[in-house]
CSV table of C-alpha atoms and ligand atoms in Angstrom, one decimal:
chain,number,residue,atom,x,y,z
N,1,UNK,CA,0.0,0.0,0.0
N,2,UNK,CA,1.2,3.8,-0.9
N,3,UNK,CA,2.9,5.6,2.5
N,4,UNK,CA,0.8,8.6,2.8
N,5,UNK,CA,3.5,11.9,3.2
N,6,UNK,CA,2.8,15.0,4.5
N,7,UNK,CA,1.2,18.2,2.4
N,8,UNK,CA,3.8,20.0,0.5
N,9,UNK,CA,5.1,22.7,2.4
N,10,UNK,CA,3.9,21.8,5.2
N,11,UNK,CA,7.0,19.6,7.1
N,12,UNK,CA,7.3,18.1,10.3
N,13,UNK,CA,10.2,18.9,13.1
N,14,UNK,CA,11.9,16.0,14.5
N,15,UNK,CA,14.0,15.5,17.0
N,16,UNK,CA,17.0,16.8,18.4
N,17,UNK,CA,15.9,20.0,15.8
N,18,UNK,CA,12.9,20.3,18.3
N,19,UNK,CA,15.0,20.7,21.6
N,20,UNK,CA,16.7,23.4,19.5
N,21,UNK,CA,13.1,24.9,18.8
N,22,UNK,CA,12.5,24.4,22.6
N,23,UNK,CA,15.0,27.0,23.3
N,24,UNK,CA,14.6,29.5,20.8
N,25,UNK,CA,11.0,29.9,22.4
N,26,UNK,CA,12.3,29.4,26.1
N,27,UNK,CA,14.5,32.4,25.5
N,28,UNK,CA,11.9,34.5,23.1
N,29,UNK,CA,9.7,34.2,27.0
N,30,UNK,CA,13.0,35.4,28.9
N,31,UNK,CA,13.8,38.2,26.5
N,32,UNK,CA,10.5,39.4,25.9
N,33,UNK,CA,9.6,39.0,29.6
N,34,UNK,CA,12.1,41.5,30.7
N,35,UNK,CA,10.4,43.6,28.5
N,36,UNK,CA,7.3,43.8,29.7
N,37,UNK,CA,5.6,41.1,27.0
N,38,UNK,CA,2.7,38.6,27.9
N,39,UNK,CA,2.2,35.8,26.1
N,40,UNK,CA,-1.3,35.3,24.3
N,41,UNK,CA,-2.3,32.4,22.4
N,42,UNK,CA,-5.0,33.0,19.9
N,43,UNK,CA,-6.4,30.5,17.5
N,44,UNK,CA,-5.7,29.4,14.0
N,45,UNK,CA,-8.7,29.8,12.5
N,46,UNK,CA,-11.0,33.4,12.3
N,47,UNK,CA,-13.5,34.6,10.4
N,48,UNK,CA,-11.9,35.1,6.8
N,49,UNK,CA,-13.4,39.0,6.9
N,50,UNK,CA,-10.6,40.0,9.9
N,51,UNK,CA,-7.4,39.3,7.1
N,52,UNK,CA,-9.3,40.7,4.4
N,53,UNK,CA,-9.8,44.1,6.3
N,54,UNK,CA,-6.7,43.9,8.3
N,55,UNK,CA,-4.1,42.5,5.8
N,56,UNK,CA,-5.6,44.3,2.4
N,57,UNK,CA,-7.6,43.2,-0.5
N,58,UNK,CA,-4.6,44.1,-2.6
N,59,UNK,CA,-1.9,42.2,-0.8
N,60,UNK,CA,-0.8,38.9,-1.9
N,61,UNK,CA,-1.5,37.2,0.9
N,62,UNK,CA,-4.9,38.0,0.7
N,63,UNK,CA,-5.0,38.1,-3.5
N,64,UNK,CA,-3.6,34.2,-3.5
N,65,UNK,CA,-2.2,32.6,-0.4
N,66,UNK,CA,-5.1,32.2,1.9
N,67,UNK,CA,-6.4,29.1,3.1
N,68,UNK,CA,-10.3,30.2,2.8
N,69,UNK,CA,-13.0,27.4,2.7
N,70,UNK,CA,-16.6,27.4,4.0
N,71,UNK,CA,-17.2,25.8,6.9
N,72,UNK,CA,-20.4,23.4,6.1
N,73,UNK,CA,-21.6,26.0,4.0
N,74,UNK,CA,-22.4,28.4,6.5
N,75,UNK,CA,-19.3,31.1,6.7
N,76,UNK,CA,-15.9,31.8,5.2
N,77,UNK,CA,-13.4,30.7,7.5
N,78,UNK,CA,-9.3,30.9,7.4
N,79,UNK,CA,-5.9,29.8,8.4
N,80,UNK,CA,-4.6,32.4,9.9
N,81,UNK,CA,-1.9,33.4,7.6
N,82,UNK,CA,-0.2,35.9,9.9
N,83,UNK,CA,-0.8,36.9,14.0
N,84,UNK,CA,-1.1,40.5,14.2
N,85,UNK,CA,-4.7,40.9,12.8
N,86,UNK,CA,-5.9,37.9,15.1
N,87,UNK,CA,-4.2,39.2,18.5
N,88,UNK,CA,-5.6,43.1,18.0
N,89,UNK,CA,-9.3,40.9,17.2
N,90,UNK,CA,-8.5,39.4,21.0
N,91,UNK,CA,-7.5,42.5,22.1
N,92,UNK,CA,-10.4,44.2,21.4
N,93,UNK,CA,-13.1,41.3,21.8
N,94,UNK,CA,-12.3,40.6,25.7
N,95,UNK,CA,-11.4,45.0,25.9
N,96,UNK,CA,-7.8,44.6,27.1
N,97,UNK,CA,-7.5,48.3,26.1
N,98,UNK,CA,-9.8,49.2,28.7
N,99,UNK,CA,-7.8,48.0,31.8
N,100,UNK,CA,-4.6,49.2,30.3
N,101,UNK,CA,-3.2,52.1,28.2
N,102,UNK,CA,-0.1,50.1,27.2
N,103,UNK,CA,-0.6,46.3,25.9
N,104,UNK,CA,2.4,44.4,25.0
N,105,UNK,CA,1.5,40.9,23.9
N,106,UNK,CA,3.4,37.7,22.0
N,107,UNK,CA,2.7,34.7,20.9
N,108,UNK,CA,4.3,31.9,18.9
N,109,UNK,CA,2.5,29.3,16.2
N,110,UNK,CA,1.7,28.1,13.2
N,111,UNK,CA,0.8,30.4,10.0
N,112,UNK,CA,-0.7,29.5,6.6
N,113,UNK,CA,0.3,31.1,3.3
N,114,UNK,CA,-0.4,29.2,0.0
N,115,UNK,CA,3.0,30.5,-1.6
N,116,UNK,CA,5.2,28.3,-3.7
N,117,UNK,CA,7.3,25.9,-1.3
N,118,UNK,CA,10.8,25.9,-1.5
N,119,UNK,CA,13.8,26.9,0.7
N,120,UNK,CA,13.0,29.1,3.7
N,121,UNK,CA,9.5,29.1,2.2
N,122,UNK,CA,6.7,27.1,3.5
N,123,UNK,CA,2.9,26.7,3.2
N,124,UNK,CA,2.6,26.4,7.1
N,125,UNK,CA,5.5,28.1,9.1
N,126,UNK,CA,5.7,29.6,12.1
N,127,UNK,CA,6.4,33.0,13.7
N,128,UNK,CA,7.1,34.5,17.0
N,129,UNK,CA,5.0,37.6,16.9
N,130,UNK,CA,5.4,41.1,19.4
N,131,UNK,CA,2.8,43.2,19.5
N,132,UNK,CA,2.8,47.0,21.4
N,133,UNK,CA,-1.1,48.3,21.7
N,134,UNK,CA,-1.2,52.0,22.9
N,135,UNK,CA,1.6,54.2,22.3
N,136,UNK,CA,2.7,55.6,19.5
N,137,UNK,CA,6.2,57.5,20.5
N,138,UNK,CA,9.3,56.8,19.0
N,139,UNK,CA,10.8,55.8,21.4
N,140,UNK,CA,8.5,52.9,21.7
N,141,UNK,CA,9.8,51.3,17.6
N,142,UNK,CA,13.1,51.9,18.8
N,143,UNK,CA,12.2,49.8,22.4
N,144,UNK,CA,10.9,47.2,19.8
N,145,UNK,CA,13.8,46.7,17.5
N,146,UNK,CA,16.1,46.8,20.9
N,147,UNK,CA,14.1,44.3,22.1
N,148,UNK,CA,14.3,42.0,18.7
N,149,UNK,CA,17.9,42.5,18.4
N,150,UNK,CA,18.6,41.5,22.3
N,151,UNK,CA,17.0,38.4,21.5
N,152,UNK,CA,18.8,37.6,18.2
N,153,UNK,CA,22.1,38.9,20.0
N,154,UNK,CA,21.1,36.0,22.7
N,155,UNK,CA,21.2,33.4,20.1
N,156,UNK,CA,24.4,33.9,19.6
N,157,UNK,CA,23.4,35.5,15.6
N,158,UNK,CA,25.4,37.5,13.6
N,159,UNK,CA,25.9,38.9,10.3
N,160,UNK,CA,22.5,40.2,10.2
N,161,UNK,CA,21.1,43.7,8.8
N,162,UNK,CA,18.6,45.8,10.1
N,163,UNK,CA,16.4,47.9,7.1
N,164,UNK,CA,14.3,50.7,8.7
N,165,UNK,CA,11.7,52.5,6.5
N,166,UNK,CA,8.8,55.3,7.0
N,167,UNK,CA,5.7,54.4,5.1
N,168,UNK,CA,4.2,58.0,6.0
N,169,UNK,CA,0.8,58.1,7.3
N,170,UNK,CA,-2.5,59.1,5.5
N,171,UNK,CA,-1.5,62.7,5.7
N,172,UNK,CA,1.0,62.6,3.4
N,173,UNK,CA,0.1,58.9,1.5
N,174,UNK,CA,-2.6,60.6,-0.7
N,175,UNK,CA,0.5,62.7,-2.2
N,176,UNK,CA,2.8,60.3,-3.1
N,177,UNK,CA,-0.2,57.8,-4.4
N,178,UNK,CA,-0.7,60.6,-6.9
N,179,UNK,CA,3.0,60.6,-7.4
N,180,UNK,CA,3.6,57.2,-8.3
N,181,UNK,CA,0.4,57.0,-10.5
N,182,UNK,CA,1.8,60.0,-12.4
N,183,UNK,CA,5.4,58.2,-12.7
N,184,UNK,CA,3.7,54.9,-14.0
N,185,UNK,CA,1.4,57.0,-16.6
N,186,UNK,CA,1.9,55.6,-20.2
N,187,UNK,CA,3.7,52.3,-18.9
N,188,UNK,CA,0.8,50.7,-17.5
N,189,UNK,CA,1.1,48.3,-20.5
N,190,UNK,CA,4.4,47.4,-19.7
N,191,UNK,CA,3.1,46.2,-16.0
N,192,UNK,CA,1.6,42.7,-14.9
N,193,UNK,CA,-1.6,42.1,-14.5
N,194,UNK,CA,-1.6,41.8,-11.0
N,195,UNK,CA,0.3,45.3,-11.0
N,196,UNK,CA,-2.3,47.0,-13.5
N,197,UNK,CA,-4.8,45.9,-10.9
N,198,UNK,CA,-2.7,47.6,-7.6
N,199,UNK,CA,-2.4,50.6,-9.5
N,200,UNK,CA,-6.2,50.7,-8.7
N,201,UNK,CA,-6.0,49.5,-5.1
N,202,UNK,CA,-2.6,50.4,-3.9
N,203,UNK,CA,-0.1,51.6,-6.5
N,204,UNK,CA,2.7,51.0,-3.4
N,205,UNK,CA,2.0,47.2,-3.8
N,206,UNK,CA,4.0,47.6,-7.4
N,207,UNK,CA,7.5,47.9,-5.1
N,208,UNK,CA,6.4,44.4,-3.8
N,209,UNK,CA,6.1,42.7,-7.3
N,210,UNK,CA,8.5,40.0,-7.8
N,211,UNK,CA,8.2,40.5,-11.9
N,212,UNK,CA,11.7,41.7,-13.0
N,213,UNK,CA,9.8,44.4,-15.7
N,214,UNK,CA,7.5,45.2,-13.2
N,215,UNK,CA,10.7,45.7,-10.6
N,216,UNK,CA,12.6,47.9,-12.8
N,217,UNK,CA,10.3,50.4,-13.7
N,218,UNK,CA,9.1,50.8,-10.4
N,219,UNK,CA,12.8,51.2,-9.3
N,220,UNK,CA,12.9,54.8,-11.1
N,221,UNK,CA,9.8,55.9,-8.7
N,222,UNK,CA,9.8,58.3,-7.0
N,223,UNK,CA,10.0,57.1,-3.1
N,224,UNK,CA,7.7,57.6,-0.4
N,225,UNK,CA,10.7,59.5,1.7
N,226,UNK,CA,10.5,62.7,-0.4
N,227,UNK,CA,7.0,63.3,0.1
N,228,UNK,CA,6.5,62.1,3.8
N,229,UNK,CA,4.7,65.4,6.0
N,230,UNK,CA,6.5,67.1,9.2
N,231,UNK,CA,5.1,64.9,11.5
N,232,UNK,CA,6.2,61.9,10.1
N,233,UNK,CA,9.6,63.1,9.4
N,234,UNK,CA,9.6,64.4,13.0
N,235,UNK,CA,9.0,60.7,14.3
N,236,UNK,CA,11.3,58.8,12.0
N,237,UNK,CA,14.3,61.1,12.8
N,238,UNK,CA,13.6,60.1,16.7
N,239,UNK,CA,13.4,56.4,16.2
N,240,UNK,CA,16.4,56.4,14.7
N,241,UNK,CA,18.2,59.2,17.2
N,242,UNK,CA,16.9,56.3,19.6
N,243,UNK,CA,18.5,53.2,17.9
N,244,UNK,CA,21.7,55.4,17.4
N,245,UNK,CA,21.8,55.8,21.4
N,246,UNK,CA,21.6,51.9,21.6
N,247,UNK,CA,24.5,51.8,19.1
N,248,UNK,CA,21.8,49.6,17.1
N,249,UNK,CA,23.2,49.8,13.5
N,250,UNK,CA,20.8,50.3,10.4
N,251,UNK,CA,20.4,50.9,6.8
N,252,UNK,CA,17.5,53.4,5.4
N,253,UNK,CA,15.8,51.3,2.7
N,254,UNK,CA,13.2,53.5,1.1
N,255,UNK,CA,12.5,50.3,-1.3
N,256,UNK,CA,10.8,48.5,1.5
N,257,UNK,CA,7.0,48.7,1.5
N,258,UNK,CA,6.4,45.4,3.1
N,259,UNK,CA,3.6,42.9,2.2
N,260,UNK,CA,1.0,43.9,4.3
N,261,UNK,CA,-1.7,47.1,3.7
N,262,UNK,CA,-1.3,48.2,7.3
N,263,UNK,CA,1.7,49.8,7.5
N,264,UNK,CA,2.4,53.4,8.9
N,265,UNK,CA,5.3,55.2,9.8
N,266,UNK,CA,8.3,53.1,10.7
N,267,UNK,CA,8.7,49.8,9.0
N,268,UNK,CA,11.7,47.5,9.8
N,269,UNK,CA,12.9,44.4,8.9
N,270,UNK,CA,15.4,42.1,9.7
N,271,UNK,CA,17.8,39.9,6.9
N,272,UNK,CA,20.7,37.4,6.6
N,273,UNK,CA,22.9,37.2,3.3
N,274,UNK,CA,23.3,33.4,4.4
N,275,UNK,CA,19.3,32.8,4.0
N,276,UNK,CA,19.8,33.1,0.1
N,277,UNK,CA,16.7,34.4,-1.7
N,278,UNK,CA,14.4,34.1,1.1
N,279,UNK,CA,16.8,36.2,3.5
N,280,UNK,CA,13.9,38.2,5.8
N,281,UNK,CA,13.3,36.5,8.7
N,282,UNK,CA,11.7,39.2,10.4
N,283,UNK,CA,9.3,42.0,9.6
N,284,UNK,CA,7.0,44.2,11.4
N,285,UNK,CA,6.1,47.9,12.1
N,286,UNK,CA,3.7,50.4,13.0
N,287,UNK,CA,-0.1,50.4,11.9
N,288,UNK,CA,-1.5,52.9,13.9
N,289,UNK,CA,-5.0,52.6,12.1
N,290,UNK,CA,-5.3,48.8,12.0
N,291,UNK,CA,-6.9,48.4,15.9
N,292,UNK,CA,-9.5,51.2,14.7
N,293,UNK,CA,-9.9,49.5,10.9
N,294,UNK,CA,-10.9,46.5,12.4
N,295,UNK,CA,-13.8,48.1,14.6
N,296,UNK,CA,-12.1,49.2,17.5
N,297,UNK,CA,-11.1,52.7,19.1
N,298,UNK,CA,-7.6,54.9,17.5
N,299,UNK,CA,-5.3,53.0,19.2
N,300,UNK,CA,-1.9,52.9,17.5
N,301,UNK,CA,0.2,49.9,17.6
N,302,UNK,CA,3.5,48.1,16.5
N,303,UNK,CA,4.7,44.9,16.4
N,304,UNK,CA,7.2,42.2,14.5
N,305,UNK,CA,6.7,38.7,13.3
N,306,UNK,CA,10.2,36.7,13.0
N,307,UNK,CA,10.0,33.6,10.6
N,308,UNK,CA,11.0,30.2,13.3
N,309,UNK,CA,12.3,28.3,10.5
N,310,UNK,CA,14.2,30.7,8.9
N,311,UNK,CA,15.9,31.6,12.5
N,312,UNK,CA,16.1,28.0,13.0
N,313,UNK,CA,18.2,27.2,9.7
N,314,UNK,CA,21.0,30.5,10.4
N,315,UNK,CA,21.8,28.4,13.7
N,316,UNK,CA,23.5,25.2,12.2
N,317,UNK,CA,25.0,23.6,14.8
N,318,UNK,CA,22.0,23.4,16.7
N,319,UNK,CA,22.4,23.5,20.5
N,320,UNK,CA,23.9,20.9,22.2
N,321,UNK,CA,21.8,18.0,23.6
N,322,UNK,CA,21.8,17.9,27.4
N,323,UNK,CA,23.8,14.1,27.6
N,324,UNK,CA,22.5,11.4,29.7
N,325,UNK,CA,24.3,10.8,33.0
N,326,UNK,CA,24.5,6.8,33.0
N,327,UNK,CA,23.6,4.3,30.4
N,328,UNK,CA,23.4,1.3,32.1
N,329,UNK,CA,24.4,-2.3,30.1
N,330,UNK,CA,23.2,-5.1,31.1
N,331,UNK,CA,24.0,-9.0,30.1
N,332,UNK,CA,21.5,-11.3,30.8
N,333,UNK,CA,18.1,-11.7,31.2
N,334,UNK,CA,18.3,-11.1,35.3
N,335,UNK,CA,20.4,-8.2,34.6
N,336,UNK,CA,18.2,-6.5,32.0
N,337,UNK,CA,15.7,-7.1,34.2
N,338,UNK,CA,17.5,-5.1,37.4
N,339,UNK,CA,18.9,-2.8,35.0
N,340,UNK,CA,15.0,-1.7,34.1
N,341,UNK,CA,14.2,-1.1,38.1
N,342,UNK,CA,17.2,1.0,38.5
N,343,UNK,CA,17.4,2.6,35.3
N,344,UNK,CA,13.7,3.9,35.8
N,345,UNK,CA,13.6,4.7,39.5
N,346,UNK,CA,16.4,6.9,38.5
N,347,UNK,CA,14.7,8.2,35.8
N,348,UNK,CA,11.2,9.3,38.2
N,349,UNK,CA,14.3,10.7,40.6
N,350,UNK,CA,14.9,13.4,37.5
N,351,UNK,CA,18.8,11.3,36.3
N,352,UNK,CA,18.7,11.4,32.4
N,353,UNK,CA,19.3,7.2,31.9
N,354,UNK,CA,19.7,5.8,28.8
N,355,UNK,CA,19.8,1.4,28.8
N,356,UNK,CA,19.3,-1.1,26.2
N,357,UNK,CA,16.2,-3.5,26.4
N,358,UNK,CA,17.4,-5.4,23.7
N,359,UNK,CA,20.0,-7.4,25.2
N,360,UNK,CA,23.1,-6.8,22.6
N,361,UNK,CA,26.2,-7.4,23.5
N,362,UNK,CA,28.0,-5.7,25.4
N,363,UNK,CA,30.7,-4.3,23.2
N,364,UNK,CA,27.3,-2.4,21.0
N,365,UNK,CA,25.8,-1.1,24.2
N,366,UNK,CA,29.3,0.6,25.2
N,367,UNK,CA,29.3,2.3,21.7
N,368,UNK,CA,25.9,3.2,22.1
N,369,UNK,CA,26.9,5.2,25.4
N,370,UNK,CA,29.9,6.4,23.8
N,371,UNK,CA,27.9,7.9,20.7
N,372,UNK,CA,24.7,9.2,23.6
N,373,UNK,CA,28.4,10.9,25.5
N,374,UNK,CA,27.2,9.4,28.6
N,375,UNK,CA,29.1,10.4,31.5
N,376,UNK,CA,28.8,7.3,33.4
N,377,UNK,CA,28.6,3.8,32.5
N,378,UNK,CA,26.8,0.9,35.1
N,379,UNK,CA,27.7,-2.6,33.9
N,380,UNK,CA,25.9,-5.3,35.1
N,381,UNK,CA,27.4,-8.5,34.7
N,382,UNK,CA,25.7,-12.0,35.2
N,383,UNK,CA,28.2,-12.9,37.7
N,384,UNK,CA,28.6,-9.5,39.1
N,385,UNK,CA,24.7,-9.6,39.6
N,386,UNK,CA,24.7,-12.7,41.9
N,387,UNK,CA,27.0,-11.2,44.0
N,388,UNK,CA,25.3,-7.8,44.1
N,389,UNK,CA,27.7,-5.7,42.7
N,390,UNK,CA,28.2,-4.0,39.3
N,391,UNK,CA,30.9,-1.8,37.3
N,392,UNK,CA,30.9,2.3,37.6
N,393,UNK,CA,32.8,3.6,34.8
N,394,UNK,CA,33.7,7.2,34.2
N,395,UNK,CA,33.1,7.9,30.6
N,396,UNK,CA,35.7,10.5,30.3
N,397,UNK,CA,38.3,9.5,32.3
N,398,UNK,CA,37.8,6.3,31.5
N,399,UNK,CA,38.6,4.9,35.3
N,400,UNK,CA,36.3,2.2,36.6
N,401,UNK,CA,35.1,1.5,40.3
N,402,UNK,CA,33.1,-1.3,42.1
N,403,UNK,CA,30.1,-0.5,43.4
N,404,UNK,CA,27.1,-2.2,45.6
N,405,UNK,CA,23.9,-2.8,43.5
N,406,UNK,CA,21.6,-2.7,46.7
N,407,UNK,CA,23.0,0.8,47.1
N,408,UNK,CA,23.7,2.5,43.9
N,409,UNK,CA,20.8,4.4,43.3
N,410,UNK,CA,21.2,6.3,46.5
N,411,UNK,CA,24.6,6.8,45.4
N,412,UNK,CA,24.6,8.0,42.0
N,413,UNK,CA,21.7,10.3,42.9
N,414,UNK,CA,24.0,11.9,45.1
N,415,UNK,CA,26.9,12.1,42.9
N,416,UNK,CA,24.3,13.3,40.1
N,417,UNK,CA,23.3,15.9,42.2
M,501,HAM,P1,5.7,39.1,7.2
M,501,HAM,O1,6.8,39.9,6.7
M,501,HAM,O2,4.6,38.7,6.3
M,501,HAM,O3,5.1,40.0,8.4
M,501,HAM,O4,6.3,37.8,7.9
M,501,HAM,C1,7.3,37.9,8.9
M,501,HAM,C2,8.3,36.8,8.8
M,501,HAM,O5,7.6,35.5,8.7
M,501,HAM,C3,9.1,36.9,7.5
M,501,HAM,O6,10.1,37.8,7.6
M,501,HAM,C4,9.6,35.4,7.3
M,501,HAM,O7,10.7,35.2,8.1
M,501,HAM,C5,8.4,34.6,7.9
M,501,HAM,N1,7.6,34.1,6.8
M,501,HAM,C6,6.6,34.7,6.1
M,501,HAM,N2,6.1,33.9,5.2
M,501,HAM,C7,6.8,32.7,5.3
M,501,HAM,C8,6.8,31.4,4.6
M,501,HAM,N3,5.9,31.2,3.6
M,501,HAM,N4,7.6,30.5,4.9
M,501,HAM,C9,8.5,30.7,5.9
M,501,HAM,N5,8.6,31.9,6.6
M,501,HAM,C10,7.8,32.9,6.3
M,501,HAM,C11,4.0,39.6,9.2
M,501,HAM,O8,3.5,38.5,9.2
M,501,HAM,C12,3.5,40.7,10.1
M,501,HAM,N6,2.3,40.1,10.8
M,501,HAM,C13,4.6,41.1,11.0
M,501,HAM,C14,4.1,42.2,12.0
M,501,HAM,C15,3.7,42.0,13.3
M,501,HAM,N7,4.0,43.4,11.7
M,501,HAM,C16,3.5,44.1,12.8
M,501,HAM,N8,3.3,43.2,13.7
């Protein structure tokens, strides 16, 4: 019979990548704690109208990559394909601007995009995701990016560039809109269809087009940064006096537009040559009109989403595994079987014990705790068994002592201690 596989793009994690998954979220909770963060966990699935108002009808993600379906025919449900819209839904639904003036919320999980798999890019991926509800100072984008960069510095990553951008605000948007349409006049044929259609809904979406035509003549546009008002210009300047003070380095990329509609004032986002052509693995930013977009009071906010696997693949060497503290070998039916009791009780006393049920020689179980680097081996011998007693050796040092059978597990729990 066929072996059923998984769905493309969508992959599992196996083990020991998942203990190096395990920390990357244990130290996302420390870092992010010390900052103030809460962790919320929201589900998967929502109504299909929250992406479509939050994300934009003119974004890809909502354009192509959802997964939509009707749920028994009676509404439009979808994978979540990103966190932010999904947490500021939360947010508002259970009021936890009402308690609160300053919300700062993350959570990790699963998203769904139905983009063309290949490296770095999945169909389901996952994201750590920081959200700040209330303020709207720059000194809270540049409290962000510290924040991100701590935690990347704290997994030990380098080599990685920081682009900041200002997407203005709808003060001066209108402006440059009218810009950019008047740039593109008379080469609308030359565009995609995709881009024809953005002119209509958001000519800025024709910087995100991955079409080489398309990217060229939009590279001669005129950029958002010349036509940004006072009070935007005002802000920007602070966030990056702010990073500056931090010594936080970072490039000005007025290129970036990122993939989402909500976007407002500072964007940011976060890449590594040695990802190849899917090098951001994170992106955020401000969207001070989103909370109110999506039915709720002006409440600005910012946040960042960082791409797990993409963070996962730029640490290669993984972590290393915590290595057991005995293996115990055993010859012999009786021995196997007092090897299980101690082995176990040690276990339930919090020892990390490896042993072999199998009964293999004893020569494959040594080299099976060389290869686990066990620190201590416990040989059990048939003989040595009858007369209570067993072999400690020390891995490393490769010294060996008697010891009493009857009173080893008090022993080594002591000496593991
Ligand atoms: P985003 O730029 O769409 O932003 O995604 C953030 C990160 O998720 C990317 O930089 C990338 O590392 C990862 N990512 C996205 N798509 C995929 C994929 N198909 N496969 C693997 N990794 C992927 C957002 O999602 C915004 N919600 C970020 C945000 C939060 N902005 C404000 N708050």
């Amino acid at each position: 019979m066929e072996t059923l596989t998984a769905v493309r793009g969508f992959k599992d994690i196996l083990p020991p990548e998942t203990q190096l998954w395990r920390h990357i979220e244990d130290t996302a909770r420390k870092v992010f704690s010390t900052f103030g963060f809460q962790e919320i966990r929201v589900p998967i699935l929502e109504k299909t109208d929250l992406f479509t108002r939050g994300i934009g009808e003119s974004t890809d993600i909502v354009e192509k990559e959802m997964y939509t379906f009707h749920d028994r025919g009676e509404e439009s449900l979808t994978l979540r394909p990103e966190a932010t819209a999904s947490v500021i839904r939360a947010y508002l639904e259970h009021a936890l601007h009402t308690s609160e003036t300053v919300t700062k919320l993350f959570t990790i999980g699963p998203m769904f995009r139905r983009e063309r798999p290949q490296k770095g890019r999945y169909r389901q991926f996952h994201q750590i995701d920081a959200e700040i509800l209330g303020p709207d100072d720059p000194r809270t984008d540049a409290e962000l990016i510290l924040m991100l960069i701590q935690f990347l510095r704290t997994l030990g990553l380098n080599g990685l560039t920081l682009d900041i951008n200002s997407l203005g605000c709808p003060e001066c948007r209108p402006a440059y809109r009218e810009a950019i349409l008047g740039y593109l006049h008379g080469q609308e044929e030359q565009l995609c269809s995709d881009c024809r259609r953005r002119l209509k809904t958001n000519p800025l979406r024709v910087f995100d087009c991955k079409v080489d035509l398309c990217g060229q003549i939009i590279g001669q546009a005129p950029r958002l940064t010349q036509f940004i008002c006072s009070g935007c210009r005002d802000h920007f300047a602070k966030v990056q006096q702010a990073l500056k003070q931090f010594e936080l380095p970072y490039c000005l990329n007025d290129k970036m537009v990122r993939g989402l509609d909500y976007y407002t004032r500072t964007t940011f986002e976060v890449t590594a040559g040695s990802l190849g052509a899917q090098n951001a693995v994170v992106g955020g930013g401000r969207y001070d009109h989103l909370v109110q977009e999506l039915g709720g009071p002006d409440i600005p906010g910012i946040g960042f989403a960082i791409g797990f696997e993409r963070l996962v693949s730029m640490i290669p060497e993984g972590i290393p595994l915590t290595p057991p503290a005995l293996f115990i070998a055993a010859l012999g039916e009786p021995a196997l079987q007092r090897a299980f009791l101690i082995g176990n009780r040690l276990r339930c006393g919090g020892i990390i014990v490896e042993m072999d049920h199998a009964g293999r020689s004893l020569k494959s179980q040594m080299k099976k705790a060389d290869r686990l680097q066990c620190k201590y081996t416990l040989i059990i011998g048939e003989r040595e068994l009858q007369e209570n007693r067993a072999l400690l050796r020390d891995m490393s040092a490769s010294t060996q002592e008697e010891v009493c059978l009857d009173q080893f597990e008090e022993m080594f729990s002591n000496r593991a201690r």
